[in-house]
Amino acid sequence: MTISKAQSRRRFLKQSAFGLAGFASLPSWLTAAVDIHGMPLLSPRQASKNFKPDVEFELVCQDVDFPILAGQKTRVQKYSAKLISGPEHTITDIPNSFLGPLIRLHKGQKVRIHLLNQLNEVTITHWHGLHVPAEVDGHPMYAFGPGQKFVYEFEVVNRACMAIYHPHPHEATARQVYHGLAGGIIVNDEEEAALELPTGEYELPIVIQDKLFDTSNQLIYSPGMHGNMFGFYGNRILVNGQPELQLDVATCAYRLRFLNGSTARIYKLAWDDGTPITVLGTDGGLLNEPENKPYVMLAPGERLDVWVDFSGRTIGSELVMRSLPFSGALPQMGMGMMMGSRYGLPMGSDYAVFTVRVVKKVGDSPKLPAMLSKIAAYKISDTANPNKPVPITISEGHMQMLLNGRPHAFNDVQPIERIPVNTIQLMEIAHDNSGHGMGGMHGGMGMGMGRGRMGMGGMGMGGMMAMAHPIHLHGQQFQIVSRSLDSSRENAYETVKHGFVNSGLKDTVLVMPGETVRIIKPFQDYKGLFMFHCHNLEHEDMGMMREFSVE
């Protein structure tokens, strides 16, 4: 059903108790008109006359039929791009894929993007991992209707990294991402270029997703109550939009840029022959030095930069990337729902993700640098609140997924969610172990939330429903300070703990049941509303999303 911009705007603003105070705080370009009820009609942002872009392109969201499986084409939602000005390599299509093109930017570039909505519903695009002004970050309140255009303008201030672009309309993010609206952004800079890491055909995106198809090759997305509570899972693994992907490689080093594009599935990635996974970087770019892991955990929204060298392998040899068994990410009732269901691939089971086959011999190969970057680690003494961390408290209950005890509602920023601009904040992400769900949280919102150590298998709905949550914070990347665990969860945690990359810069962190993660996050340069939410997108659409007001 087509939803007009005015209808969707009125419904959203009424439900979120927007009010005159919220209206007055909007950027001037949004407050051109009101409807008969006094509600603002948010006009899509237009190009600024004084902004002079180095790169300009059009990005279109549209419904298309695409060949994924043998036989009938699949109806998907797809990003397509057309370069208006800038370097020719800015836009690169991923071969044989319904995913959006790879967008390559350089630190310091000024970028203008014309987002055209050719869907039959509202949408908005978020630049996951890029540090941009609030009004072009893809906040759900800026979602716009069919046939309209929203213009983004920003300067690339990130260091070299891999970011994501995907939709962010409230209550429709998971469905639009699942149906294909997602793509990768690679930011380059001079520090990275000096390392002479593999590039061109030797630098490959690896976008992993799970899908469920019907007998006519059409995507099934029907989460229902269980899928909303525990996440929606497919029974086919696609890599770069293709099933059973085989990568043909040469006898040299490659740089693989991993992205978990699933709405809910968590992967435990490892090579089938036990070769360590050499990690160059995470969400926010290169580490100080490479790290070898027996396996790596990759939750929705996370990225990994991986080095793999095929120099010593023979022509015709194969290497399989698998997702290995692990436990503890879902409560027992959620696992019971997945086992024996139509999904076929319970999260935490063992299955192949893709295969690499060595097909040609080459001479020279880049060498793995001993040092990659120089990230100055924040110390707790650098923060504005060393003794009073900002809480991000996870609450789980029947048909409710909450952060800081509250569901998403615009213009509902609580005192603990107001952050002074140009400060560095200590934050603590933890589960509410009290088992009260929303209990008592709407009032005081005290700093002691989620500190109970009752055991996550113990009393209350919180214990029974505890599950892993990938928590994503918009804006600048953060550093992980520490992870601590409730002792009742140690056995399950053993199956995942060696796969976390805790160094470097992150914007999404997987928080396991019973785990408390402390981070240090800067809030620099830009004022406004910046979302933080679970990147299990079914949870986000249920309301497991809040916003910081940077003031």
Coordinates of C-alpha atoms in Angstrom, one line a residue:
M1 CA 0.0 0.0 0.0
T2 CA 1.3 3.4 -0.9
I3 CA 1.6 5.8 2.0
S4 CA 1.7 9.5 1.3
K5 CA 4.3 11.7 2.9
A6 CA 1.7 13.8 4.7
Q7 CA -0.1 10.7 6.1
S8 CA 3.1 9.0 7.3
R9 CA 4.4 12.2 8.8
R10 CA 1.2 13.0 10.7
R11 CA 1.0 9.4 12.0
F12 CA 4.6 9.4 13.1
L13 CA 4.6 12.7 14.8
K14 CA 1.3 12.2 16.6
Q15 CA 2.4 8.8 17.9
S16 CA 5.7 10.2 19.1
A17 CA 4.1 13.3 20.9
F18 CA 6.3 15.5 18.8
G19 CA 4.8 18.8 20.1
L20 CA 5.7 22.4 19.5
A21 CA 9.0 22.2 21.3
G22 CA 10.2 19.5 19.0
F23 CA 9.0 21.5 16.0
A24 CA 10.9 24.5 17.0
S25 CA 14.1 22.6 17.4
L26 CA 14.1 21.3 13.8
P27 CA 16.4 22.7 11.1
S28 CA 14.9 25.6 9.3
W29 CA 14.6 23.7 6.0
L30 CA 12.1 21.3 7.6
T31 CA 9.6 23.8 9.0
A32 CA 8.2 25.3 5.8
A33 CA 4.6 24.1 6.4
V34 CA 2.1 22.6 8.9
D35 CA -1.1 20.6 8.3
I36 CA -4.5 21.5 9.6
H37 CA -3.6 19.9 12.9
G38 CA -0.6 22.1 13.4
M39 CA 1.8 19.2 12.7
P40 CA 4.9 19.9 10.6
L41 CA 5.1 18.5 7.1
L42 CA 8.8 17.7 6.8
S43 CA 10.0 18.5 3.3
P44 CA 12.9 16.4 2.0
R45 CA 16.2 18.2 2.3
Q46 CA 17.3 20.0 -0.9
A47 CA 20.8 20.9 -2.2
S48 CA 22.6 23.9 -0.6
K49 CA 23.8 26.6 -2.9
N50 CA 27.0 27.2 -1.0
F51 CA 28.1 23.5 -0.8
K52 CA 30.6 22.7 -3.5
P53 CA 30.9 18.9 -3.8
D54 CA 34.0 17.0 -4.9
V55 CA 31.8 13.9 -5.5
E56 CA 28.2 14.0 -6.5
F57 CA 25.9 11.0 -7.4
E58 CA 22.3 9.9 -7.6
L59 CA 21.2 6.9 -5.5
V60 CA 17.9 5.3 -6.4
C61 CA 15.8 2.9 -4.3
Q62 CA 13.6 0.8 -6.5
D63 CA 11.8 -2.6 -6.9
V64 CA 13.4 -4.8 -9.4
D65 CA 13.3 -8.5 -10.5
F66 CA 16.7 -10.1 -10.1
P67 CA 18.1 -13.6 -10.9
I68 CA 19.3 -15.0 -7.5
L69 CA 18.4 -18.7 -7.7
A70 CA 18.0 -20.9 -10.8
G71 CA 14.6 -20.3 -12.5
Q72 CA 12.3 -17.5 -11.8
K73 CA 13.7 -14.1 -10.9
T74 CA 13.2 -12.7 -7.3
R75 CA 11.5 -9.4 -6.6
V76 CA 13.9 -7.3 -4.5
Q77 CA 14.4 -3.8 -3.4
K78 CA 17.7 -2.4 -4.8
Y79 CA 20.0 0.6 -4.6
S80 CA 21.3 1.8 -8.0
A81 CA 23.7 4.7 -8.5
K82 CA 24.7 7.1 -11.2
L83 CA 27.8 9.2 -10.9
I84 CA 27.3 12.9 -11.7
S85 CA 30.8 14.2 -10.9
G86 CA 33.9 12.9 -9.2
P87 CA 36.5 10.1 -9.7
E88 CA 35.3 7.3 -12.0
H89 CA 36.0 4.6 -9.4
T90 CA 33.5 6.1 -6.9
I91 CA 30.7 3.8 -7.9
T92 CA 31.4 0.0 -8.5
D93 CA 28.7 -2.6 -9.0
I94 CA 29.2 -5.9 -7.3
P95 CA 29.0 -8.5 -10.1
N96 CA 25.9 -10.6 -10.3
S97 CA 24.4 -9.0 -7.2
F98 CA 21.2 -7.3 -6.2
L99 CA 23.1 -5.4 -3.4
G100 CA 23.8 -1.7 -3.8
P101 CA 27.0 -0.7 -5.5
L102 CA 30.3 -0.3 -3.6
I103 CA 30.8 3.4 -2.9
R104 CA 34.5 4.4 -2.6
L105 CA 35.2 7.8 -0.9
H106 CA 38.4 9.5 0.3
K107 CA 38.9 11.3 3.6
G108 CA 38.5 15.1 3.0
Q109 CA 36.1 14.8 0.1
K110 CA 32.9 16.8 0.1
V111 CA 30.0 14.6 -1.0
R112 CA 26.5 15.3 -2.3
I113 CA 24.1 12.4 -2.7
H114 CA 20.6 12.7 -4.3
L115 CA 18.5 9.9 -2.8
L116 CA 15.5 9.2 -5.0
N117 CA 12.7 7.1 -3.6
Q118 CA 11.1 4.9 -6.4
L119 CA 9.5 2.5 -3.9
N120 CA 5.8 2.5 -3.0
E121 CA 6.6 3.3 0.7
V122 CA 8.6 5.9 2.7
T123 CA 12.3 5.4 3.2
I124 CA 15.5 7.2 4.4
T125 CA 19.1 6.1 4.2
H126 CA 21.6 6.0 7.0
W127 CA 25.4 6.1 6.5
H128 CA 26.3 3.5 9.2
G129 CA 29.8 4.2 10.4
L130 CA 30.2 7.7 8.9
H131 CA 30.5 10.7 11.2
V132 CA 28.1 13.2 9.6
P133 CA 25.8 16.0 10.8
A134 CA 22.6 14.9 12.4
E135 CA 20.3 16.2 9.7
V136 CA 22.0 13.9 7.1
D137 CA 22.5 10.9 9.3
G138 CA 19.3 9.2 8.2
H139 CA 17.2 9.7 11.4
P140 CA 13.7 8.1 10.9
M141 CA 11.9 11.4 11.2
Y142 CA 13.3 12.4 7.8
A143 CA 11.7 9.4 6.0
F144 CA 10.2 10.7 2.8
G145 CA 7.6 9.4 0.3
P146 CA 7.5 7.8 -3.1
G147 CA 8.6 9.9 -6.0
Q148 CA 10.5 12.3 -3.7
K149 CA 14.2 13.1 -3.4
F150 CA 16.3 13.8 -0.3
V151 CA 19.7 15.5 -0.7
Y152 CA 22.6 14.6 1.6
E153 CA 25.7 16.8 1.9
F154 CA 28.7 16.1 4.1
E155 CA 32.5 16.1 4.3
V156 CA 34.2 12.7 4.8
V157 CA 36.0 13.1 8.1
N158 CA 36.4 9.4 8.8
R159 CA 39.8 7.7 8.6
A160 CA 40.1 4.7 6.2
C161 CA 37.4 2.2 7.0
M162 CA 34.4 0.2 5.6
A163 CA 31.0 1.7 6.4
I164 CA 27.4 0.7 5.3
Y165 CA 24.5 2.4 3.8
H166 CA 21.0 1.0 4.5
P167 CA 17.5 2.2 5.1
H168 CA 16.4 3.5 8.5
P169 CA 12.6 4.2 8.5
H170 CA 11.0 3.4 11.8
E171 CA 9.2 0.0 11.9
A172 CA 10.3 -0.8 8.3
T173 CA 14.2 -1.0 8.5
A174 CA 14.4 -4.8 8.8
R175 CA 12.0 -5.5 6.0
Q176 CA 13.7 -3.1 3.6
V177 CA 17.2 -4.3 4.4
Y178 CA 16.0 -8.0 4.1
H179 CA 14.6 -7.3 0.7
G180 CA 17.9 -5.9 -0.6
L181 CA 18.5 -2.3 0.4
A182 CA 22.1 -2.4 1.6
G183 CA 25.5 -1.5 0.3
G184 CA 29.1 -0.9 1.3
I185 CA 31.2 2.2 1.6
I186 CA 35.0 2.1 1.5
V187 CA 36.8 5.2 2.8
N188 CA 40.5 5.5 1.9
D189 CA 43.1 7.9 3.3
E190 CA 46.9 8.5 2.9
E191 CA 47.9 6.5 6.0
E192 CA 46.3 3.4 4.6
A193 CA 47.7 4.0 1.1
A194 CA 51.2 4.0 2.4
L195 CA 50.8 0.4 3.6
E196 CA 50.3 -0.8 0.0
L197 CA 47.7 -3.4 1.1
P198 CA 46.0 -5.5 -1.6
T199 CA 43.8 -3.5 -3.9
G200 CA 41.8 -3.8 -7.1
E201 CA 40.9 -7.5 -7.9
Y202 CA 42.7 -8.5 -4.7
E203 CA 40.4 -6.5 -2.4
L204 CA 37.0 -8.2 -2.2
P205 CA 33.8 -7.3 -0.4
I206 CA 32.2 -10.2 1.5
V207 CA 28.6 -9.3 2.4
I208 CA 27.0 -12.2 4.3
Q209 CA 23.2 -12.5 4.5
D210 CA 20.6 -15.2 5.2
K211 CA 17.4 -15.5 3.2
L212 CA 14.3 -17.6 3.1
F213 CA 12.7 -18.3 -0.4
D214 CA 9.4 -19.8 -1.4
T215 CA 9.0 -22.4 -4.2
S216 CA 8.7 -19.5 -6.7
N217 CA 12.1 -18.0 -5.7
Q218 CA 10.4 -15.1 -3.9
L219 CA 11.7 -13.8 -0.6
I220 CA 9.7 -14.7 2.5
Y221 CA 9.7 -12.1 5.3
S222 CA 7.1 -12.9 7.9
P223 CA 8.6 -12.6 11.3
G224 CA 5.5 -12.9 13.4
M225 CA 5.7 -12.8 17.1
H226 CA 8.6 -15.3 17.4
G227 CA 10.6 -13.7 14.6
N228 CA 10.2 -10.2 16.1
M229 CA 11.3 -11.4 19.5
F230 CA 14.2 -13.5 18.5
G231 CA 15.1 -12.3 15.0
F232 CA 14.1 -13.6 11.6
Y233 CA 16.4 -16.2 10.1
G234 CA 16.7 -17.6 6.6
N235 CA 17.8 -21.1 5.5
R236 CA 20.1 -20.0 2.6
I237 CA 23.3 -18.1 3.1
L238 CA 24.1 -15.6 0.4
V239 CA 27.4 -13.9 0.0
N240 CA 27.5 -10.8 -2.2
G241 CA 23.9 -11.6 -3.1
Q242 CA 24.8 -15.1 -4.4
P243 CA 24.1 -18.6 -3.0
E244 CA 27.0 -21.1 -2.6
L245 CA 29.5 -18.5 -3.6
Q246 CA 32.8 -19.7 -5.0
L247 CA 35.7 -17.1 -5.1
D248 CA 38.4 -17.9 -7.7
V249 CA 41.7 -16.5 -6.4
A250 CA 45.4 -16.4 -7.3
T251 CA 48.4 -17.5 -5.3
C252 CA 48.9 -14.2 -3.5
A253 CA 47.6 -12.1 -0.6
Y254 CA 44.0 -10.8 -0.5
R255 CA 42.2 -8.3 1.6
L256 CA 38.6 -9.4 2.4
R257 CA 36.2 -6.7 3.6
F258 CA 33.5 -8.6 5.6
L259 CA 30.1 -7.1 6.4
N260 CA 27.3 -8.9 8.2
G261 CA 24.2 -7.7 6.3
S262 CA 21.8 -10.1 8.0
T263 CA 18.9 -8.7 10.0
A264 CA 19.5 -10.9 13.0
R265 CA 22.0 -13.8 12.4
I266 CA 25.3 -13.8 14.2
Y267 CA 28.2 -15.7 12.5
K268 CA 31.2 -17.4 14.0
L269 CA 33.6 -17.4 11.1
A270 CA 36.6 -19.7 10.7
W271 CA 38.6 -21.4 7.9
D272 CA 37.8 -25.1 7.6
D273 CA 41.5 -26.1 7.8
G274 CA 42.2 -24.3 11.0
T275 CA 44.1 -21.4 9.4
P276 CA 44.0 -18.4 11.8
I277 CA 42.0 -15.4 10.6
T278 CA 44.3 -12.4 10.4
V279 CA 42.4 -9.3 11.3
L280 CA 43.6 -6.0 9.9
G281 CA 40.7 -3.8 11.1
T282 CA 37.2 -3.5 12.4
D283 CA 34.2 -1.1 12.0
G284 CA 36.3 2.0 12.3
G285 CA 39.3 1.1 10.3
L286 CA 42.8 -0.4 10.8
L287 CA 44.1 -1.8 14.0
N288 CA 47.5 -0.7 15.4
E289 CA 48.8 -4.1 14.3
P290 CA 47.4 -7.3 12.8
E291 CA 45.7 -9.8 15.2
N292 CA 45.4 -13.6 14.6
K293 CA 42.2 -15.2 15.8
P294 CA 41.1 -18.9 15.7
Y295 CA 37.6 -17.6 14.7
V296 CA 35.9 -14.2 14.6
M297 CA 32.3 -13.3 15.7
L298 CA 30.4 -11.1 13.3
A299 CA 27.1 -9.7 14.4
P300 CA 24.6 -7.7 12.2
G301 CA 26.1 -4.3 11.3
E302 CA 29.7 -5.3 12.2
R303 CA 32.6 -5.2 9.7
L304 CA 36.0 -6.9 9.6
D305 CA 39.0 -6.3 7.5
V306 CA 40.8 -9.6 6.9
W307 CA 44.1 -10.6 5.4
V308 CA 44.5 -14.0 3.7
D309 CA 47.5 -15.2 1.8
F310 CA 47.1 -18.0 -0.8
S311 CA 50.8 -17.9 -1.9
G312 CA 51.6 -21.3 -0.6
R313 CA 48.6 -23.1 -1.9
T314 CA 48.4 -25.3 -5.0
I315 CA 46.3 -24.7 -8.1
G316 CA 42.9 -26.4 -7.6
S317 CA 43.0 -26.4 -3.8
E318 CA 40.0 -25.1 -1.9
L319 CA 39.4 -23.4 1.4
V320 CA 36.0 -23.1 3.0
M321 CA 34.8 -20.3 5.3
R322 CA 32.4 -21.8 7.8
S323 CA 30.3 -20.5 10.6
L324 CA 31.1 -22.8 13.6
P325 CA 28.9 -23.9 16.4
F326 CA 28.3 -21.6 19.4
S327 CA 25.8 -21.2 22.1
G328 CA 24.2 -18.6 24.4
A329 CA 23.0 -16.0 21.8
L330 CA 19.3 -17.0 22.1
P331 CA 17.3 -18.1 25.1
Q332 CA 16.2 -21.7 25.2
M333 CA 12.7 -20.8 24.0
G334 CA 14.1 -19.0 20.9
M335 CA 16.4 -21.9 20.0
G336 CA 13.4 -24.3 20.4
M337 CA 11.5 -22.2 17.9
M338 CA 14.3 -22.4 15.4
M339 CA 15.1 -26.1 15.8
G340 CA 12.8 -28.2 13.7
S341 CA 11.3 -25.1 12.0
R342 CA 11.3 -24.1 8.3
Y343 CA 14.4 -22.1 8.9
G344 CA 16.8 -25.1 8.7
L345 CA 19.9 -23.2 9.9
P346 CA 19.5 -22.5 13.6
M347 CA 21.8 -19.7 14.8
G348 CA 24.9 -21.2 16.3
S349 CA 24.9 -24.3 14.1
D350 CA 27.7 -25.4 11.7
Y351 CA 27.5 -24.6 8.0
A352 CA 29.5 -23.4 5.0
V353 CA 29.4 -19.7 4.1
F354 CA 31.5 -19.6 0.9
T355 CA 34.3 -21.5 -0.8
V356 CA 37.7 -20.2 -2.1
R357 CA 39.3 -22.0 -5.0
V358 CA 42.9 -21.3 -6.1
V359 CA 42.8 -21.1 -10.0
K360 CA 46.0 -19.3 -11.1
K361 CA 49.6 -18.7 -10.1
V362 CA 51.1 -15.3 -9.8
G363 CA 54.6 -14.2 -8.9
D364 CA 54.7 -11.2 -6.5
S365 CA 52.5 -10.8 -3.5
P366 CA 52.2 -8.0 -0.9
K367 CA 53.7 -8.7 2.5
L368 CA 51.7 -8.3 5.7
P369 CA 52.8 -5.2 7.5
A370 CA 53.9 -5.6 11.1
M371 CA 52.3 -2.2 12.0
L372 CA 49.2 -0.8 10.5
S373 CA 48.1 2.4 12.2
K374 CA 48.6 4.5 15.3
I375 CA 45.3 4.8 17.3
A376 CA 45.7 6.8 20.4
A377 CA 43.7 4.9 23.0
Y378 CA 41.4 6.9 25.2
K379 CA 41.8 6.5 28.9
I380 CA 38.9 6.7 31.4
S381 CA 40.6 9.8 32.8
D382 CA 40.0 11.5 29.4
T383 CA 36.2 11.2 29.8
A384 CA 33.9 13.9 31.2
N385 CA 32.2 11.3 33.5
P386 CA 34.9 8.8 34.7
N387 CA 32.8 7.9 37.8
K388 CA 29.3 8.0 36.3
P389 CA 29.1 6.1 33.0
V390 CA 26.2 6.9 30.7
P391 CA 24.0 3.7 30.8
I392 CA 22.6 1.8 27.9
T393 CA 20.5 -0.8 29.6
I394 CA 19.0 -3.7 27.7
S395 CA 15.6 -4.9 28.8
E396 CA 13.8 -8.0 27.3
G397 CA 10.2 -9.1 27.9
H398 CA 7.2 -10.5 26.2
M399 CA 6.8 -8.5 22.9
Q400 CA 8.9 -5.7 24.2
M401 CA 12.6 -4.9 23.6
L402 CA 13.7 -1.8 25.4
L403 CA 16.8 0.4 25.9
N404 CA 17.0 2.4 29.1
G405 CA 13.7 1.0 30.1
R406 CA 11.8 2.8 27.3
P407 CA 10.7 2.1 23.7
H408 CA 11.6 4.4 20.9
A409 CA 9.6 7.6 20.9
F410 CA 10.7 10.8 19.2
N411 CA 11.1 13.8 21.5
D412 CA 11.4 11.5 24.5
V413 CA 15.1 12.2 25.3
Q414 CA 15.8 11.5 29.0
P415 CA 18.3 13.5 31.1
I416 CA 20.8 10.6 30.9
E417 CA 20.5 10.7 27.1
R418 CA 21.6 14.4 26.8
I419 CA 25.2 14.7 26.0
P420 CA 27.3 17.9 25.8
V421 CA 28.9 18.4 22.4
N422 CA 32.7 18.1 22.1
T423 CA 32.9 15.7 25.1
I424 CA 34.2 12.2 25.5
Q425 CA 31.9 9.9 27.4
L426 CA 32.3 6.7 29.4
M427 CA 29.3 4.5 28.7
E428 CA 28.2 1.1 30.1
I429 CA 26.1 -1.3 28.1
A430 CA 24.4 -4.0 30.3
H431 CA 21.4 -6.2 30.7
D432 CA 18.6 -5.3 33.1
N433 CA 18.9 -8.4 35.2
S434 CA 16.1 -7.5 37.6
G435 CA 13.5 -9.3 35.4
H436 CA 11.2 -6.3 35.6
G437 CA 11.2 -5.4 31.9
M438 CA 10.0 -1.8 32.0
G439 CA 9.5 -1.9 35.7
G440 CA 10.3 1.4 37.4
M441 CA 12.2 2.8 34.5
H442 CA 9.9 5.4 33.2
G443 CA 10.3 7.5 36.3
G444 CA 13.8 8.0 37.8
M445 CA 15.9 6.5 35.1
G446 CA 18.7 6.1 37.7
M447 CA 22.3 5.4 37.1
G448 CA 22.1 2.0 38.8
M449 CA 20.2 0.3 36.0
G450 CA 21.0 -3.3 35.1
R451 CA 23.6 -4.0 37.9
G452 CA 21.7 -6.9 39.5
R453 CA 23.6 -10.2 39.4
M454 CA 20.7 -12.6 39.8
G455 CA 21.8 -15.0 37.1
M456 CA 20.3 -14.7 33.7
G457 CA 18.8 -18.2 34.0
G458 CA 17.0 -17.2 37.2
M459 CA 14.0 -15.2 38.2
G460 CA 11.9 -13.0 36.0
M461 CA 11.2 -12.4 32.4
G462 CA 14.5 -10.8 31.9
G463 CA 16.3 -14.0 32.8
M464 CA 14.2 -16.2 30.6
M465 CA 14.4 -13.9 27.6
A466 CA 18.1 -12.9 27.8
M467 CA 19.8 -12.9 24.4
A468 CA 22.7 -11.4 22.5
H469 CA 22.3 -7.9 21.2
P470 CA 24.5 -6.0 18.7
I471 CA 24.3 -2.4 19.9
H472 CA 25.0 0.3 17.3
L473 CA 25.7 3.9 18.2
H474 CA 25.4 6.5 15.4
G475 CA 28.1 9.1 15.1
Q476 CA 31.8 8.7 15.9
Q477 CA 33.3 5.3 16.6
F478 CA 34.1 4.2 20.1
Q479 CA 36.7 2.1 21.9
I480 CA 35.9 -0.9 24.0
V481 CA 37.4 -0.5 27.5
S482 CA 36.3 -3.8 29.1
R483 CA 34.0 -6.8 29.0
S484 CA 32.7 -8.5 32.2
L485 CA 30.4 -11.4 32.6
D486 CA 27.8 -12.8 35.0
S487 CA 29.3 -16.1 36.2
S488 CA 26.2 -18.0 35.3
R489 CA 26.9 -17.5 31.6
E490 CA 30.5 -18.6 31.5
N491 CA 29.9 -22.0 29.7
A492 CA 28.1 -20.5 26.8
Y493 CA 30.6 -17.5 26.7
E494 CA 33.5 -20.0 26.3
T495 CA 32.2 -20.7 22.8
V496 CA 32.5 -17.1 21.6
K497 CA 34.9 -15.2 23.7
H498 CA 38.0 -15.7 21.6
G499 CA 36.3 -14.3 18.5
F500 CA 35.8 -10.7 19.8
V501 CA 38.2 -8.0 18.4
N502 CA 38.2 -5.5 21.2
S503 CA 41.0 -3.3 20.0
G504 CA 40.6 -0.6 17.4
L505 CA 37.5 1.5 16.7
K506 CA 33.9 0.2 16.7
D507 CA 30.4 1.5 16.1
T508 CA 28.6 -1.8 16.8
V509 CA 29.4 -4.2 19.6
L510 CA 27.9 -7.6 20.3
V511 CA 26.8 -7.8 24.0
M512 CA 26.1 -11.4 25.1
P513 CA 23.6 -12.3 27.8
G514 CA 25.0 -11.5 31.3
E515 CA 27.7 -9.4 29.8
T516 CA 28.6 -5.8 30.6
V517 CA 30.6 -3.8 28.1
R518 CA 32.2 -0.5 28.9
I519 CA 33.1 1.8 26.0
I520 CA 34.5 5.3 25.5
K521 CA 32.8 7.4 22.8
P522 CA 33.5 10.9 21.6
F523 CA 30.6 13.2 20.8
Q524 CA 32.4 15.8 18.7
D525 CA 31.7 18.4 16.0
Y526 CA 27.9 18.0 15.5
K527 CA 24.9 18.8 17.7
G528 CA 21.5 17.1 17.2
L529 CA 19.8 13.8 17.6
F530 CA 21.8 10.6 17.1
M531 CA 20.3 7.2 17.4
F532 CA 21.5 4.2 19.3
H533 CA 19.8 0.9 18.9
C534 CA 20.0 -2.9 18.6
H535 CA 21.2 -3.9 15.2
N536 CA 19.1 -7.0 15.3
L537 CA 16.8 -5.1 13.0
E538 CA 13.6 -6.9 14.1
H539 CA 14.4 -5.6 17.6
E540 CA 15.1 -2.1 16.3
D541 CA 11.7 -2.1 14.6
M542 CA 10.0 -3.3 17.8
G543 CA 11.3 -0.1 19.5
M544 CA 14.7 -1.1 20.8
M545 CA 16.1 2.2 19.8
R546 CA 16.7 5.5 21.6
E547 CA 18.5 8.7 20.7
F548 CA 21.2 10.9 22.3
S549 CA 20.6 14.6 22.1
V550 CA 24.0 16.2 21.6
E551 CA 23.7 19.7 22.8

